[in-house]
Coordinates of C-alpha atoms in Angstrom, one line a residue:
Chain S
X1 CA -29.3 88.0 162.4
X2 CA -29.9 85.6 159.9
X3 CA -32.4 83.3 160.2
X4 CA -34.9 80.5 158.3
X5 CA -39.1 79.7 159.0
X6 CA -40.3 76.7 157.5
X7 CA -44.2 75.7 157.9
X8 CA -44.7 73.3 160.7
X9 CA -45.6 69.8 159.9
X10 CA -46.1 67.0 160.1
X11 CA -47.4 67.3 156.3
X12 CA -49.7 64.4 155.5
X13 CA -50.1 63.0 151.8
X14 CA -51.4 60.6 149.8
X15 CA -49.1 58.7 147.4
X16 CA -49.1 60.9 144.0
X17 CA -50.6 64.1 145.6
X18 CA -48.6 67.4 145.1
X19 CA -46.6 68.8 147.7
X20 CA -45.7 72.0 149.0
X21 CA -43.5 73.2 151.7
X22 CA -42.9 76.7 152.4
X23 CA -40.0 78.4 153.2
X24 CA -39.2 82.0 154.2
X25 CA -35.8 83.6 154.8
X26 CA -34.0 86.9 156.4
X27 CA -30.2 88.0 155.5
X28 CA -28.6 90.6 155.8
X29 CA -27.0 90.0 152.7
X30 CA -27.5 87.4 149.2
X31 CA -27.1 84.3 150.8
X32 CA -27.1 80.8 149.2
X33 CA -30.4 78.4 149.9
X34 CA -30.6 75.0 150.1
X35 CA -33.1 72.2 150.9
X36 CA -31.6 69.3 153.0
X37 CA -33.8 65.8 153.5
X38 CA -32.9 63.2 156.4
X39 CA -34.5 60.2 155.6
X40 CA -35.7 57.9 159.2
X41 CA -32.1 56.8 159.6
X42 CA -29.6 58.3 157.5
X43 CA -27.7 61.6 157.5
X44 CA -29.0 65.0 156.4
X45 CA -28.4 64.9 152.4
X46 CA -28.7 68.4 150.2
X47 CA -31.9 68.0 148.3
X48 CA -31.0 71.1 145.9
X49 CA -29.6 74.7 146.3
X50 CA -30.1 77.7 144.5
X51 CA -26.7 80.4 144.6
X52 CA -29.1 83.4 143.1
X53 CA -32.4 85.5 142.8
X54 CA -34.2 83.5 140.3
X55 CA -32.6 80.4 140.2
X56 CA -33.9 76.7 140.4
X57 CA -32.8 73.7 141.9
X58 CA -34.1 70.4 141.1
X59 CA -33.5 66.8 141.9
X60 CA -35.4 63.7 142.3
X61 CA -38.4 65.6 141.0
X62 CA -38.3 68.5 143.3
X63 CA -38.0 71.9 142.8
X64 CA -37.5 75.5 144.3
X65 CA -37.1 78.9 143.4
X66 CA -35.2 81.6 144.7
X67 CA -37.7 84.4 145.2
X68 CA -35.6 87.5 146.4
X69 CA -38.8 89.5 146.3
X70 CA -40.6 87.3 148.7
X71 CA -37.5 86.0 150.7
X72 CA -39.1 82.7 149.8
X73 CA -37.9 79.3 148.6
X74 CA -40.7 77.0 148.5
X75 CA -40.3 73.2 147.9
X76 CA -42.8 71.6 145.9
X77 CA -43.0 68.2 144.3
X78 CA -46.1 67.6 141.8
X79 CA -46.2 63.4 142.5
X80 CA -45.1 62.3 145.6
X81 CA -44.0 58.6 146.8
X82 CA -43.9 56.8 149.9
X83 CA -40.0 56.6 149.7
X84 CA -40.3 60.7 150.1
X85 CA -41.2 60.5 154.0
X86 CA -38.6 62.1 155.8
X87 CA -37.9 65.3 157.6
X88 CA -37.0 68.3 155.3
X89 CA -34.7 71.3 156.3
X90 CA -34.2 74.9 154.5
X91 CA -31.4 76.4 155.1
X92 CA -29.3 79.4 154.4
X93 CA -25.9 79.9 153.4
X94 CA -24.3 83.6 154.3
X95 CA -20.8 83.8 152.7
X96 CA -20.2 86.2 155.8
X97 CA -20.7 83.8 158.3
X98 CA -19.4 80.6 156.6
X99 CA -21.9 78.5 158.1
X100 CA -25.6 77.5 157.3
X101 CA -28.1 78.5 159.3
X102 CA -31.5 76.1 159.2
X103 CA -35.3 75.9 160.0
X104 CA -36.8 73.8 162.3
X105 CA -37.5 71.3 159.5
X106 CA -40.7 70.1 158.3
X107 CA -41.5 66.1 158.8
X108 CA -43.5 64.7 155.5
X109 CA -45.2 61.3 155.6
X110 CA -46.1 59.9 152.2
X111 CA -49.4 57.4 152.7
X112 CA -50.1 54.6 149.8
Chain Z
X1 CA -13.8 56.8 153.9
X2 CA -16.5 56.9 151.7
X3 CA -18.8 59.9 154.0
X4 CA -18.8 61.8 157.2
X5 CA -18.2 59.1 160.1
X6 CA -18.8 59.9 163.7
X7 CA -18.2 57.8 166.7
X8 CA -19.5 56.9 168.6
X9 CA -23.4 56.7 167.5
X10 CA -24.8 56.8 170.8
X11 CA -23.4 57.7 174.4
X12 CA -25.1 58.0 177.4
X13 CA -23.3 60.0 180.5
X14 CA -23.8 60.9 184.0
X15 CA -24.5 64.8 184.7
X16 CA -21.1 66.2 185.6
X17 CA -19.1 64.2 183.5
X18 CA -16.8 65.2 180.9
X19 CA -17.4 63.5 177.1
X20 CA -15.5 63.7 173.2
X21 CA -17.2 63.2 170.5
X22 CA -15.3 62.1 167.5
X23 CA -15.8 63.3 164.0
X24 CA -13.2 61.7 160.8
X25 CA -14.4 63.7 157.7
X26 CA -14.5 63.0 154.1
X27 CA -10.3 62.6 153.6
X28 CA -9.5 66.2 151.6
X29 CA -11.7 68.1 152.8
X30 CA -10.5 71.1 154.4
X31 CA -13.9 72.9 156.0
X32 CA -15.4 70.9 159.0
X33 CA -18.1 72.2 160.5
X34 CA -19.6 70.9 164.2
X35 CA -23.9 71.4 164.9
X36 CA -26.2 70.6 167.8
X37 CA -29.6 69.2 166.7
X38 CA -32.1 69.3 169.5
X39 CA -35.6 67.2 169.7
X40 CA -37.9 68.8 166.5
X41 CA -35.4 71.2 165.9
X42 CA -33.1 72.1 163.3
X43 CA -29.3 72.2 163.6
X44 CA -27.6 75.0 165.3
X45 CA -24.1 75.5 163.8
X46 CA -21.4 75.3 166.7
X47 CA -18.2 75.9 165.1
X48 CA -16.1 75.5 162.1
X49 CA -12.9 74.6 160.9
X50 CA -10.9 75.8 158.1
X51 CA -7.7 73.5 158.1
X52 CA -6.2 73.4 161.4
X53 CA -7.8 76.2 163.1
X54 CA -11.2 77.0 164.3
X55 CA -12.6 80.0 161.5
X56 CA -15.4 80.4 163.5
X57 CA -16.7 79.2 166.9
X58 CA -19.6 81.7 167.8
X59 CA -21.9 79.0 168.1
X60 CA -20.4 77.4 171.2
X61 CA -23.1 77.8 173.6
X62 CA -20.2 78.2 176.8
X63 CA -16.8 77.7 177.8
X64 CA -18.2 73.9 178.7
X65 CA -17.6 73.5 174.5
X66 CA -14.5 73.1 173.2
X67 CA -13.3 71.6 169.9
X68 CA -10.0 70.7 167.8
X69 CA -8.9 69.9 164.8
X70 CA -5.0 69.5 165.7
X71 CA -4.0 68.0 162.0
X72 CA -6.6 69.3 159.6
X73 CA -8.7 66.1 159.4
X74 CA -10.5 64.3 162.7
X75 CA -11.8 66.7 164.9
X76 CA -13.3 66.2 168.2
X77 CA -16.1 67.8 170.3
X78 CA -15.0 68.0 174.4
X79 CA -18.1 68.7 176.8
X80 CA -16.9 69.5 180.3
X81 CA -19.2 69.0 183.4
X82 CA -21.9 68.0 181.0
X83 CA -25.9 69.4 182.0
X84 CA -28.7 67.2 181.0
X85 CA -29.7 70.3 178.6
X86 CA -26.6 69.2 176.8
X87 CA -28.7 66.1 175.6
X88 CA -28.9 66.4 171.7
X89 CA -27.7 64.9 168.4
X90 CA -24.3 66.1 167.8
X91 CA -23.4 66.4 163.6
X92 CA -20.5 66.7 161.9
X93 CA -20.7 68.1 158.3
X94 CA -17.1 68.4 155.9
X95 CA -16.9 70.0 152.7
X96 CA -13.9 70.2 150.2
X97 CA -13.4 73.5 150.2
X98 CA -16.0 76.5 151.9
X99 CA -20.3 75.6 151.5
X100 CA -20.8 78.2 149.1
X101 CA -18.8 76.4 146.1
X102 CA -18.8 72.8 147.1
X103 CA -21.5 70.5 149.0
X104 CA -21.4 69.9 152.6
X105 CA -21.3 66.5 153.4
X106 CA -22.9 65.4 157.2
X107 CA -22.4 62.4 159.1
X108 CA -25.1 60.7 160.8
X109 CA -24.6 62.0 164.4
X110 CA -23.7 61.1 168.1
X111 CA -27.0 61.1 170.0
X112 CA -26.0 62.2 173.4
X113 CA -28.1 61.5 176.5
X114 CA -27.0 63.4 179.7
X115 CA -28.8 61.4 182.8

């Protein structure tokens, strides 16, 4: 079935280092992918999507692409801030299967 | 509303004993989708609503799980003769129409703790 790896964390940073958090995917067929971020506290939010080989999403100065030839959609950041600590989840959406399916999630803590 | 809400935040039960967990989405949306969200883990989708009735529930891990949705809008989670493997954080995610045109929105979860 469909399914989602994301690297393990946690992933430690300095303030203003770059960041990158990998993502790997199987379907079955094109899904949609996502990056969703739950800050210490709050709900899971969607970060960005991407509906299509190709594509990139981008908000709050992340980005990914949607890599069909790798199954890969890698979040990166190039300056990252304190405030960006929090636990961050890929996830798949297969139009068969009208759900998302997600990775473990990767916990990022952002150091001054 | 303004988001997802989900009561209550926290509940702690004895092994055995039957729980709900309540869910009120975002009012006009018609998807509602239920996930389980063990320690370090991501969330494992349960089941999901399209209006009234349940679209999907292939992720219900027993017959222990059930769920409704009797007039399109709050939906609750029933655990029978709950296990303490049953602990987990419980989300609730709604979105206006199905996730691959519109956002899903979560709430923030009922932790539950089976003793």
């Amino acid at each position: 079935g469909d399914s989602v790896t994301q690297m393990e964390g946690p992933v430690t940073l300095s303030e203003e280092a770059f960041l990158t958090i990998n993502c790997t995917y199987t379907a079955t067929g094109y899904p949609s992918l996502f990056w969703y971020v739950q800050y210490p506290g709050e709900g899971l939010q969607l970060l960005l999507k991407a509906t299509k080989a190709d594509d990139k999403g981008s908000n709050k100065g992340f980005e990914a692409t949607y890599r069909k030839e790798t199954t890969s959609f890698h979040l990166e950041k190039g300056s990252v801030q304190v405030s960006d600590s929090a636990v961050y989840f890929c996830a798949l959406y297969d139009g068969g299967y009208n759900k998302l399916i997600f990775g473990a999630g990767t916990r990022l803590a952002v150091h001054p | 509303g303004a988001g997802v809400s989900q009561t209550p935040s926290n509940k702690v039960t004895e092994k055995g004993k039957y729980v709900e967990l309540r869910c009120d989405p975002i009012s006009g949306h018609t998807a509602l989708y239920w996930y389980r969200q063990s320690l370090g883990q991501g969330p494992e989708f349960l089941i999901y609503f399209q209006g009234t009735g349940a679209a999907d529930d292939s992720g219900l891990p027993n017959d222990r799980f059930f769920a409704v949705r009797p007039e399109g809008s709050v939906s609750t989670l029933k655990i029978q003769r709950t296990e303490r493997g049953d602990s987990a954080v419980y989300l609730c995610a709604s979105s206006r129409e199905g996730i691959q045109n519109t956002e899903a929105f979560f709430g923030q979860g009922t932790r539950l703790t089976v003793v």
